[in-house]
CSV table of C-alpha atoms in Angstrom, one decimal:
chain,number,residue,atom,x,y,z
G,1,MET,CA,-24.9,-42.6,11.6
G,2,GLY,CA,-26.8,-41.4,8.5
G,3,ALA,CA,-25.4,-41.2,5.0
G,4,SER,CA,-25.5,-37.4,5.2
G,5,ASP,CA,-22.7,-37.3,7.8
G,6,PRO,CA,-19.6,-35.8,6.1
G,7,GLU,CA,-17.4,-38.4,7.7
G,8,VAL,CA,-19.5,-41.3,6.5
G,9,ALA,CA,-20.9,-40.2,3.2
G,10,PRO,CA,-17.6,-40.6,1.2
G,11,TRP,CA,-17.0,-44.3,1.9
G,12,ALA,CA,-20.8,-45.0,1.9
G,13,ARG,CA,-21.1,-43.6,-1.5
G,14,GLY,CA,-18.0,-45.5,-2.6
G,15,GLY,CA,-19.5,-48.8,-1.3
G,16,ALA,CA,-22.8,-48.2,-3.1
G,17,ALA,CA,-21.0,-47.4,-6.3
G,18,GLY,CA,-18.9,-50.6,-6.0
G,19,MET,CA,-22.0,-52.8,-5.5
G,20,ALA,CA,-23.7,-51.1,-8.4
G,21,GLY,CA,-20.7,-51.7,-10.6
G,22,ALA,CA,-20.5,-55.3,-9.7
G,23,GLY,CA,-24.2,-55.8,-10.5
G,24,ALA,CA,-23.7,-54.1,-13.8
G,25,GLY,CA,-20.7,-56.2,-14.6
G,26,ALA,CA,-22.6,-59.4,-13.9
G,27,GLY,CA,-25.5,-58.2,-16.1
G,28,ALA,CA,-23.1,-57.4,-18.9
G,29,ARG,CA,-21.5,-60.8,-18.8
G,30,GLY,CA,-24.9,-62.5,-18.7
G,31,GLY,CA,-26.1,-60.7,-21.9
G,32,ALA,CA,-22.9,-60.9,-23.9
G,33,ALA,CA,-24.5,-62.9,-26.8
G,34,ALA,CA,-27.5,-60.7,-27.1
G,35,GLY,CA,-25.2,-57.7,-27.2
G,36,VAL,CA,-23.1,-59.1,-30.1
G,37,GLU,CA,-26.3,-59.8,-32.1
G,38,ALA,CA,-27.6,-56.3,-31.5
G,39,ARG,CA,-24.3,-54.7,-32.6
G,40,ALA,CA,-24.4,-56.7,-35.8
G,41,ARG,CA,-27.8,-55.4,-36.7
G,42,ASP,CA,-27.5,-51.8,-35.7
G,43,PRO,CA,-24.6,-49.4,-36.6
G,44,PRO,CA,-22.6,-47.9,-33.7
G,45,PRO,CA,-24.0,-44.5,-32.4
G,46,ALA,CA,-22.2,-41.4,-33.5
G,47,HIS,CA,-21.3,-40.3,-30.0
G,48,ARG,CA,-19.5,-43.6,-29.2
G,49,ALA,CA,-15.8,-44.0,-30.0
G,50,HIS,CA,-15.1,-46.5,-32.8
G,51,PRO,CA,-12.6,-49.3,-32.0
G,52,ARG,CA,-10.5,-48.3,-35.0
G,53,HIS,CA,-10.6,-44.6,-34.1
G,54,PRO,CA,-9.8,-44.2,-30.4
G,55,ARG,CA,-10.7,-41.1,-28.5
G,56,PRO,CA,-8.1,-38.3,-28.1
G,57,ALA,CA,-6.4,-38.0,-24.8
G,58,ALA,CA,-8.1,-35.9,-22.2
G,59,GLN,CA,-6.9,-32.3,-22.0
G,60,PRO,CA,-5.6,-31.1,-18.6
G,61,SER,CA,-8.2,-29.2,-16.6
G,62,ALA,CA,-8.3,-25.5,-16.4
G,63,ARG,CA,-7.7,-25.6,-12.7
G,64,ARG,CA,-4.4,-27.4,-13.2
G,65,MET,CA,-3.4,-25.1,-16.0
G,66,ASP,CA,-3.9,-21.9,-14.0
G,67,GLY,CA,-1.8,-23.0,-11.1
G,68,GLY,CA,-4.6,-24.1,-8.8
G,69,SER,CA,-2.9,-27.4,-8.0
G,70,GLY,CA,0.6,-26.5,-7.3
G,71,GLY,CA,1.4,-23.8,-9.9
G,72,LEU,CA,3.1,-20.5,-9.4
G,73,GLY,CA,-0.1,-19.0,-8.0
G,74,SER,CA,-0.7,-21.8,-5.5
G,75,GLY,CA,-0.8,-21.4,-1.8
G,76,ASP,CA,2.4,-23.5,-1.4
G,77,ASN,CA,4.5,-20.7,-2.8
G,78,ALA,CA,2.8,-17.9,-0.7
G,79,PRO,CA,5.6,-18.0,2.0
G,80,THR,CA,8.2,-17.8,-0.7
G,81,THR,CA,6.5,-14.8,-2.3
G,82,GLU,CA,6.1,-13.1,1.1
G,83,ALA,CA,9.8,-13.7,1.9
G,84,LEU,CA,10.7,-12.2,-1.4
G,85,PHE,CA,8.8,-9.0,-0.7
G,86,VAL,CA,10.4,-8.8,2.7
G,87,ALA,CA,13.9,-9.2,1.2
G,88,LEU,CA,13.1,-6.5,-1.5
G,89,GLY,CA,11.8,-4.2,1.1
G,90,ALA,CA,14.9,-4.7,3.3
G,91,GLY,CA,17.1,-3.8,0.3
G,92,VAL,CA,15.2,-0.6,-0.5
G,93,THR,CA,15.2,0.3,3.2
G,94,ALA,CA,18.9,-0.1,3.5
G,95,LEU,CA,19.6,1.9,0.4
G,96,SER,CA,17.4,4.8,1.5
G,97,HIS,CA,18.4,4.8,5.1
G,98,PRO,CA,21.1,7.5,4.8
G,99,LEU,CA,18.5,9.8,3.2
G,100,LEU,CA,16.1,9.2,6.2
G,101,TYR,CA,19.0,9.6,8.6
G,102,VAL,CA,19.9,13.1,7.3
G,103,LYS,CA,16.3,14.1,7.1
G,104,LEU,CA,15.7,13.2,10.8
G,105,LEU,CA,18.7,15.2,12.0
G,106,ILE,CA,17.3,18.2,10.0
G,107,GLN,CA,13.9,17.7,11.5
G,108,VAL,CA,15.2,17.9,15.1
G,109,GLY,CA,17.0,21.1,14.2
G,110,HIS,CA,20.6,19.9,14.2
G,111,GLU,CA,22.6,22.2,11.9
G,112,PRO,CA,26.3,21.6,12.6
G,113,MET,CA,27.5,23.6,9.6
G,114,PRO,CA,26.8,27.3,9.0
G,115,PRO,CA,24.7,28.4,5.9
G,116,THR,CA,26.4,29.7,2.8
G,117,LEU,CA,25.5,32.8,0.8
G,118,GLY,CA,24.0,32.3,-2.6
G,119,THR,CA,21.5,33.7,-5.1
G,120,ASN,CA,18.0,32.6,-6.0
G,121,VAL,CA,16.4,32.5,-9.4
G,122,LEU,CA,15.6,36.2,-9.3
G,123,GLY,CA,19.2,37.0,-8.5
G,124,ARG,CA,18.7,38.0,-4.9
G,125,LYS,CA,21.1,37.2,-2.1
G,126,VAL,CA,19.8,34.4,0.2
G,127,LEU,CA,21.3,32.1,2.8
G,128,TYR,CA,21.3,28.3,2.0
G,129,LEU,CA,21.8,25.5,4.5
G,130,PRO,CA,23.9,22.5,3.6
G,131,SER,CA,22.2,20.1,1.2
G,132,PHE,CA,21.8,16.3,1.7
G,133,PHE,CA,25.2,15.5,0.1
G,134,THR,CA,27.1,18.1,2.2
G,135,TYR,CA,25.4,16.8,5.4
G,136,ALA,CA,26.2,13.2,4.5
G,137,LYS,CA,29.8,14.0,4.0
G,138,TYR,CA,29.9,15.6,7.4
G,139,ILE,CA,28.5,12.4,9.0
G,140,VAL,CA,31.1,10.3,7.2
G,141,GLN,CA,33.9,12.6,8.6
G,142,VAL,CA,32.6,12.2,12.1
G,143,ASP,CA,31.4,8.5,12.2
G,144,GLY,CA,32.8,7.0,9.0
G,145,LYS,CA,30.8,5.5,6.2
G,146,ILE,CA,29.2,3.0,8.6
G,147,GLY,CA,27.8,6.0,10.5
G,148,LEU,CA,25.3,6.6,7.7
G,149,PHE,CA,23.5,3.4,8.8
G,150,ARG,CA,23.0,4.2,12.4
G,151,GLY,CA,19.6,2.8,13.6
G,152,LEU,CA,19.1,0.6,10.5
G,153,SER,CA,18.5,-2.7,12.4
G,154,PRO,CA,15.3,-1.6,14.2
G,155,ARG,CA,14.1,0.0,11.0
G,156,LEU,CA,14.5,-3.2,9.0
G,157,MET,CA,12.6,-5.1,11.7
G,158,SER,CA,9.9,-2.5,11.6
G,159,ASN,CA,9.4,-2.7,7.9
G,160,ALA,CA,9.5,-6.5,7.9
G,161,LEU,CA,6.9,-6.6,10.6
G,162,SER,CA,4.7,-4.2,8.6
G,163,THR,CA,5.0,-6.3,5.4
G,164,VAL,CA,4.2,-9.5,7.2
G,165,THR,CA,1.2,-7.9,8.9
G,166,ARG,CA,-0.2,-6.7,5.6
G,167,GLY,CA,0.3,-10.1,4.1
G,168,SER,CA,-1.5,-11.9,7.0
G,169,MET,CA,-4.4,-9.4,6.8
G,170,LYS,CA,-4.8,-10.0,3.1
G,171,LYS,CA,-5.1,-13.8,3.8
G,172,VAL,CA,-7.7,-13.3,6.5
G,173,PHE,CA,-9.6,-10.6,4.6
G,174,PRO,CA,-9.0,-11.3,0.9
G,175,PRO,CA,-9.5,-8.2,-1.3
G,176,ASP,CA,-10.8,-10.3,-4.2
G,177,GLU,CA,-13.8,-11.5,-2.2
G,178,ILE,CA,-14.5,-8.0,-1.1
G,179,GLU,CA,-14.4,-6.9,-4.7
G,180,GLN,CA,-16.8,-9.6,-5.8
G,181,VAL,CA,-19.3,-8.6,-3.1
G,182,SER,CA,-19.0,-5.0,-4.2
G,183,ASN,CA,-19.6,-5.9,-7.8
G,184,LYS,CA,-22.6,-8.1,-6.9
G,185,ASP,CA,-24.1,-5.1,-5.0
G,186,ASP,CA,-23.5,-2.9,-8.0
G,187,MET,CA,-25.2,-5.3,-10.3
G,188,LYS,CA,-28.3,-5.7,-8.1
G,189,THR,CA,-28.6,-1.9,-7.7
G,190,SER,CA,-28.3,-1.4,-11.4
G,191,LEU,CA,-30.8,-4.1,-12.3
G,192,LYS,CA,-33.4,-2.8,-9.8
G,193,LYS,CA,-32.9,0.7,-11.2
G,194,VAL,CA,-33.4,-0.4,-14.8
G,195,VAL,CA,-36.6,-2.3,-14.0
G,196,LYS,CA,-38.0,0.4,-11.8
G,197,GLU,CA,-37.4,3.3,-14.3
G,198,SER,CA,-38.8,1.3,-17.3
G,199,PRO,CA,-41.6,-1.0,-16.1
G,200,GLY,CA,-43.1,-3.1,-18.8
G,201,ARG,CA,-40.9,-1.8,-21.6
G,202,VAL,CA,-37.6,-3.6,-20.8
G,203,SER,CA,-37.0,-7.2,-21.9
G,204,PRO,CA,-35.2,-9.6,-19.5
G,205,SER,CA,-32.1,-9.6,-21.8
G,206,GLN,CA,-32.0,-5.7,-21.9
G,207,ALA,CA,-32.4,-5.6,-18.1
G,208,LEU,CA,-29.4,-8.0,-17.7
G,209,VAL,CA,-27.2,-6.2,-20.3
G,210,ALA,CA,-27.8,-2.6,-19.0
G,211,PRO,CA,-26.0,-3.2,-15.7
G,212,LEU,CA,-23.0,-4.7,-17.6
G,213,GLU,CA,-22.9,-1.7,-19.9
G,214,GLY,CA,-23.0,0.7,-16.9
G,215,GLN,CA,-20.2,-1.3,-15.2
G,216,PHE,CA,-18.1,-1.1,-18.4
G,217,GLN,CA,-18.6,2.6,-18.6
G,218,ARG,CA,-17.6,3.1,-14.9
G,219,GLN,CA,-14.5,1.0,-15.5
G,220,ALA,CA,-13.6,3.0,-18.6
G,221,ALA,CA,-14.3,6.3,-16.9
G,222,GLY,CA,-12.6,5.8,-13.5
G,223,GLY,CA,-11.8,2.2,-13.0
G,224,LYS,CA,-14.1,1.7,-10.1
G,225,SER,CA,-17.5,2.8,-8.9
G,226,PRO,CA,-17.7,5.4,-6.1
G,227,PRO,CA,-18.9,2.8,-3.5
G,228,HIS,CA,-16.1,0.5,-4.4
G,229,VAL,CA,-13.5,3.3,-4.1
G,230,LEU,CA,-14.8,4.0,-0.6
G,231,PHE,CA,-14.7,0.4,0.4
G,232,GLN,CA,-11.3,-0.2,-1.1
G,233,THR,CA,-9.9,2.9,0.7
G,234,SER,CA,-11.4,1.7,4.0
G,235,TYR,CA,-9.7,-1.6,3.4
G,236,GLU,CA,-6.3,0.0,2.8
G,237,MET,CA,-6.8,2.3,5.8
G,238,MET,CA,-7.5,-0.7,8.0
G,239,MET,CA,-4.3,-2.5,6.9
G,240,GLN,CA,-2.2,0.6,7.2
G,241,CYS,CA,-3.4,1.5,10.7
G,242,VAL,CA,-2.9,-2.1,12.1
G,243,SER,CA,0.6,-2.4,10.5
G,244,ARG,CA,1.5,1.1,11.8
G,245,MET,CA,0.5,0.3,15.4
G,246,LEU,CA,2.4,-3.0,15.5
G,247,ALA,CA,5.6,-1.6,14.0
G,248,HIS,CA,5.6,1.8,15.8
G,249,PRO,CA,7.6,0.6,18.8
G,250,LEU,CA,10.5,-0.4,16.5
G,251,HIS,CA,10.1,2.9,14.7
G,252,VAL,CA,10.5,4.8,18.0
G,253,ILE,CA,13.7,2.8,18.8
G,254,SER,CA,15.1,3.5,15.3
G,255,MET,CA,14.4,7.3,15.7
G,256,ARG,CA,16.2,7.5,19.0
G,257,CYS,CA,19.2,5.5,17.9
G,258,MET,CA,19.7,8.0,15.0
G,259,VAL,CA,19.3,11.2,17.0
G,260,GLN,CA,22.0,10.1,19.4
G,261,PHE,CA,24.4,11.6,16.8
G,262,VAL,CA,23.5,15.1,18.1
G,263,GLY,CA,24.8,14.6,21.6
G,264,ARG,CA,27.1,11.7,20.9
G,265,GLU,CA,25.2,9.5,23.4
G,266,ALA,CA,25.1,5.7,23.5
G,267,LYS,CA,21.9,5.2,25.5
G,268,TYR,CA,20.1,3.2,22.8
G,269,SER,CA,22.5,0.6,21.3
G,270,GLY,CA,20.5,-2.6,20.7
G,271,VAL,CA,16.9,-3.5,20.1
G,272,LEU,CA,16.4,-5.6,23.2
G,273,SER,CA,18.3,-3.2,25.5
G,274,SER,CA,16.3,-0.3,24.1
G,275,ILE,CA,13.0,-2.1,24.8
G,276,GLY,CA,14.0,-2.6,28.4
G,277,LYS,CA,15.1,1.0,28.9
G,278,ILE,CA,11.9,2.5,27.3
G,279,PHE,CA,9.7,0.2,29.4
G,280,LYS,CA,11.5,1.0,32.6
G,281,GLU,CA,11.6,4.7,32.1
G,282,GLU,CA,8.3,5.5,30.3
G,283,GLY,CA,6.2,2.4,30.6
G,284,LEU,CA,4.2,0.8,27.9
G,285,LEU,CA,3.0,4.1,26.5
G,286,GLY,CA,6.6,5.0,25.7
G,287,PHE,CA,6.5,2.7,22.8
G,288,PHE,CA,3.6,4.6,21.2
G,289,VAL,CA,4.7,8.2,21.5
G,290,GLY,CA,4.0,10.0,18.3
G,291,LEU,CA,1.6,7.3,17.0
G,292,ILE,CA,-1.5,9.5,16.7
G,293,PRO,CA,0.0,12.1,14.2
G,294,HIS,CA,1.4,9.2,12.2
G,295,LEU,CA,-2.0,7.5,12.0
G,296,LEU,CA,-3.8,10.8,11.2
G,297,GLY,CA,-1.3,11.4,8.4
G,298,ASP,CA,-1.8,8.0,6.9
G,299,VAL,CA,-5.6,8.3,7.0
G,300,VAL,CA,-5.6,11.7,5.4
G,301,PHE,CA,-3.1,10.6,2.8
G,302,LEU,CA,-5.0,7.5,1.8
G,303,TRP,CA,-8.4,9.2,1.6
G,304,GLY,CA,-7.1,12.3,-0.1
G,305,CYS,CA,-5.1,10.4,-2.7
G,306,ASN,CA,-7.8,7.9,-3.6
G,307,LEU,CA,-10.7,10.3,-3.7
G,308,LEU,CA,-8.8,12.9,-5.7
G,309,ALA,CA,-7.6,10.3,-8.2
G,310,HIS,CA,-11.1,8.9,-8.6
G,311,PHE,CA,-12.7,12.4,-9.0
G,312,ILE,CA,-10.1,13.4,-11.7
G,313,ASN,CA,-10.4,10.0,-13.6
G,314,ALA,CA,-14.1,10.0,-13.5
G,315,TYR,CA,-15.1,13.6,-14.2
G,316,LEU,CA,-12.1,15.6,-15.5
G,317,VAL,CA,-10.4,13.2,-18.0
G,318,ASP,CA,-12.2,13.4,-21.4
G,319,ASP,CA,-12.9,10.0,-22.9
G,320,SER,CA,-13.6,11.5,-26.4
G,321,VAL,CA,-9.9,12.4,-26.8
G,322,SER,CA,-8.1,9.7,-28.8
G,323,ASP,CA,-5.1,9.1,-30.9
G,324,THR,CA,-7.1,9.0,-34.1
G,325,PRO,CA,-7.2,12.2,-36.3
G,326,GLY,CA,-11.0,12.7,-35.9
G,327,GLY,CA,-10.8,12.3,-32.1
G,328,LEU,CA,-13.2,9.3,-32.2
G,329,GLY,CA,-12.7,5.6,-32.4
G,330,ASN,CA,-13.6,3.4,-35.4
G,331,ASP,CA,-15.4,0.1,-35.8
G,332,GLN,CA,-12.2,-1.8,-36.3
G,333,ASN,CA,-10.6,-0.4,-33.2
G,334,PRO,CA,-13.4,0.8,-30.9
G,335,GLY,CA,-11.0,1.0,-27.9
G,336,SER,CA,-8.8,3.6,-29.5
G,337,GLN,CA,-10.8,6.5,-28.1
G,338,PHE,CA,-9.9,5.4,-24.6
G,339,SER,CA,-6.1,5.0,-25.2
G,340,GLN,CA,-5.1,8.5,-24.4
G,341,ALA,CA,-7.5,8.7,-21.4
G,342,LEU,CA,-6.2,5.5,-20.0
G,343,ALA,CA,-2.6,6.7,-20.3
G,344,ILE,CA,-3.5,9.9,-18.3
G,345,ARG,CA,-5.4,7.9,-15.6
G,346,SER,CA,-2.4,5.6,-15.1
G,347,TYR,CA,-0.4,8.5,-13.7
G,348,THR,CA,-3.2,10.3,-11.8
G,349,LYS,CA,-2.8,8.4,-8.6
G,350,PHE,CA,1.0,8.7,-8.6
G,351,VAL,CA,0.8,12.5,-9.1
G,352,MET,CA,-1.9,12.8,-6.4
G,353,GLY,CA,0.2,10.8,-4.0
G,354,ILE,CA,3.1,13.3,-4.4
G,355,ALA,CA,0.8,16.3,-3.9
G,356,VAL,CA,-1.0,14.8,-0.9
G,357,SER,CA,2.2,13.7,0.7
G,358,MET,CA,3.4,17.3,0.7
G,359,LEU,CA,0.3,18.4,2.5
G,360,THR,CA,0.5,15.7,5.1
G,361,TYR,CA,4.2,16.2,5.8
G,362,PRO,CA,3.5,18.1,9.1
G,363,PHE,CA,1.9,15.0,10.6
G,364,LEU,CA,5.1,13.1,9.8
G,365,LEU,CA,7.3,15.8,11.3
G,366,VAL,CA,5.3,16.1,14.5
G,367,GLY,CA,5.2,12.3,14.9
G,368,ASP,CA,9.0,12.0,14.6
G,369,LEU,CA,9.6,14.9,17.0
G,370,MET,CA,7.3,13.4,19.6
G,371,ALA,CA,9.2,10.0,19.3
G,372,VAL,CA,12.4,11.6,20.5
G,373,ASN,CA,11.1,14.4,22.8
G,374,ASN,CA,12.0,14.3,26.5
G,375,CYS,CA,13.6,10.8,26.2
G,376,GLY,CA,16.9,11.7,27.9
G,377,LEU,CA,18.7,12.6,24.7
G,378,GLN,CA,20.0,16.0,23.9
G,379,ALA,CA,18.1,16.2,20.6
G,380,GLY,CA,14.8,16.0,22.5
G,381,LEU,CA,15.6,18.6,25.1
G,382,PRO,CA,16.2,22.4,25.1
G,383,PRO,CA,17.8,24.2,23.3
G,384,TYR,CA,17.0,21.9,20.4
G,385,SER,CA,13.4,21.4,21.4
G,386,PRO,CA,11.1,22.3,24.3
G,387,VAL,CA,9.4,19.6,26.3
G,388,PHE,CA,6.0,19.1,24.6
G,389,LYS,CA,2.9,18.2,26.6
G,390,SER,CA,1.2,16.6,23.6
G,391,TRP,CA,1.5,16.4,19.8
G,392,ILE,CA,-1.0,19.3,19.5
G,393,HIS,CA,1.4,21.4,21.6
G,394,CYS,CA,4.2,20.4,19.3
G,395,TRP,CA,2.1,21.3,16.2
G,396,LYS,CA,1.3,24.7,17.6
G,397,TYR,CA,4.9,25.5,18.5
G,398,LEU,CA,6.1,24.6,15.0
G,399,SER,CA,3.3,26.5,13.4
G,400,VAL,CA,4.2,29.7,15.3
G,401,GLN,CA,7.9,29.2,14.4
G,402,GLY,CA,7.0,28.6,10.7
G,403,GLN,CA,8.7,25.2,10.8
G,404,LEU,CA,5.9,22.8,10.0
G,405,PHE,CA,7.8,21.8,6.8
G,406,ARG,CA,11.3,21.6,8.3
G,407,GLY,CA,13.2,18.9,6.5
G,408,SER,CA,10.8,18.5,3.6
G,409,SER,CA,13.5,19.7,1.2
G,410,LEU,CA,17.0,18.2,1.2
G,411,LEU,CA,18.6,19.9,-1.8
G,412,PHE,CA,17.7,23.6,-1.7
G,413,ARG,CA,17.3,24.6,1.9
G,414,ARG,CA,16.7,28.3,2.5
G,415,VAL,CA,17.2,29.8,5.9
G,416,SER,CA,13.9,30.9,7.4
G,417,SER,CA,13.4,34.4,8.8
G,418,GLY,CA,13.2,33.2,12.4
G,419,SER,CA,16.6,31.4,12.3
G,420,CYS,CA,19.9,33.0,13.4
G,421,PHE,CA,23.4,31.8,12.5
G,422,ALA,CA,26.8,33.2,13.3
G,423,LEU,CA,28.7,33.6,10.0
G,424,GLU,CA,32.5,33.4,10.3
């Protein structure tokens, strides 16, 4: 084998170093007298440590300080961090489950209590349906407090599977490496542009500084360049779609367990038994009913939220506005002119998320209705719902009825013009 073989090179290099050290030691012992005489004539070099002044102890390396060898950011604690996220997600899911439960019953059109007469802001008489709190009290009267958590187990499993899938995909496709590749591409493009537009008039140092200045301006204006925003959104879309597809069967089971409240059925009681019943009655496709509208809603939400936030941050937020009286920064604090703009940008994506989620709500509604439609439960059969041929048929039906946003509001629920209730 040659010395270049990775399995041989380490011990080969170690053996060569050992022989070289032995030869050097013998040479040093053989010339000890000459060395003493030379040191007596010449003063010690400045870079050598004096015997009376020993060198200071070596400082720990930066790699050990930043957690690269067993710190908090090491790979050994990755399973602990992932388990922590799963536990936190399970807690939030359990606390918010009654809200989702009531929302789903409203989505399928189950209204066990008649509306009440009230007045709106303009003083007109309107009919209001029971709010979330009134609906939750009714569920407690029928099933007890434990009834508010019907269908929680498959939902917890679905969210845990989604979290684990996202974490695994981040390990396989690290976002940091993608960001570094994107930044390198931006630097190359900027450098070529500077050299091409100003041939013979740009020094090498200016050509290197110009892309950095452009990158700083892009980060100050919108945080990321347009190509990076597109790439990052595509990355998030990939993770969301994969996690949604893997967790959707458990989502279907959870939806069906909850809507059993309408007809007081007990068809879907456990996760394993529900899997067997769905596979026996509907086949493999039964686990993925309603998946397409959910995927479309996720894709529209991600692209709409990220692109709108980037457009507002980059082109509509004025960087000249500052906290200083003159509206401009000063030499002692040059970043003050960006303080107010950065504060505005920090809330842009949050606000855009709320706005876009309202526009994509019909996708969520159609997906949930298709998950329980024609599955043998009363909530998915007439008179609550017709048997839909596809999710497009369901969308058109709700659009004609004016019910595409049914269940989007849980506090102030006005009766639509197409609904009829018998008032006692």
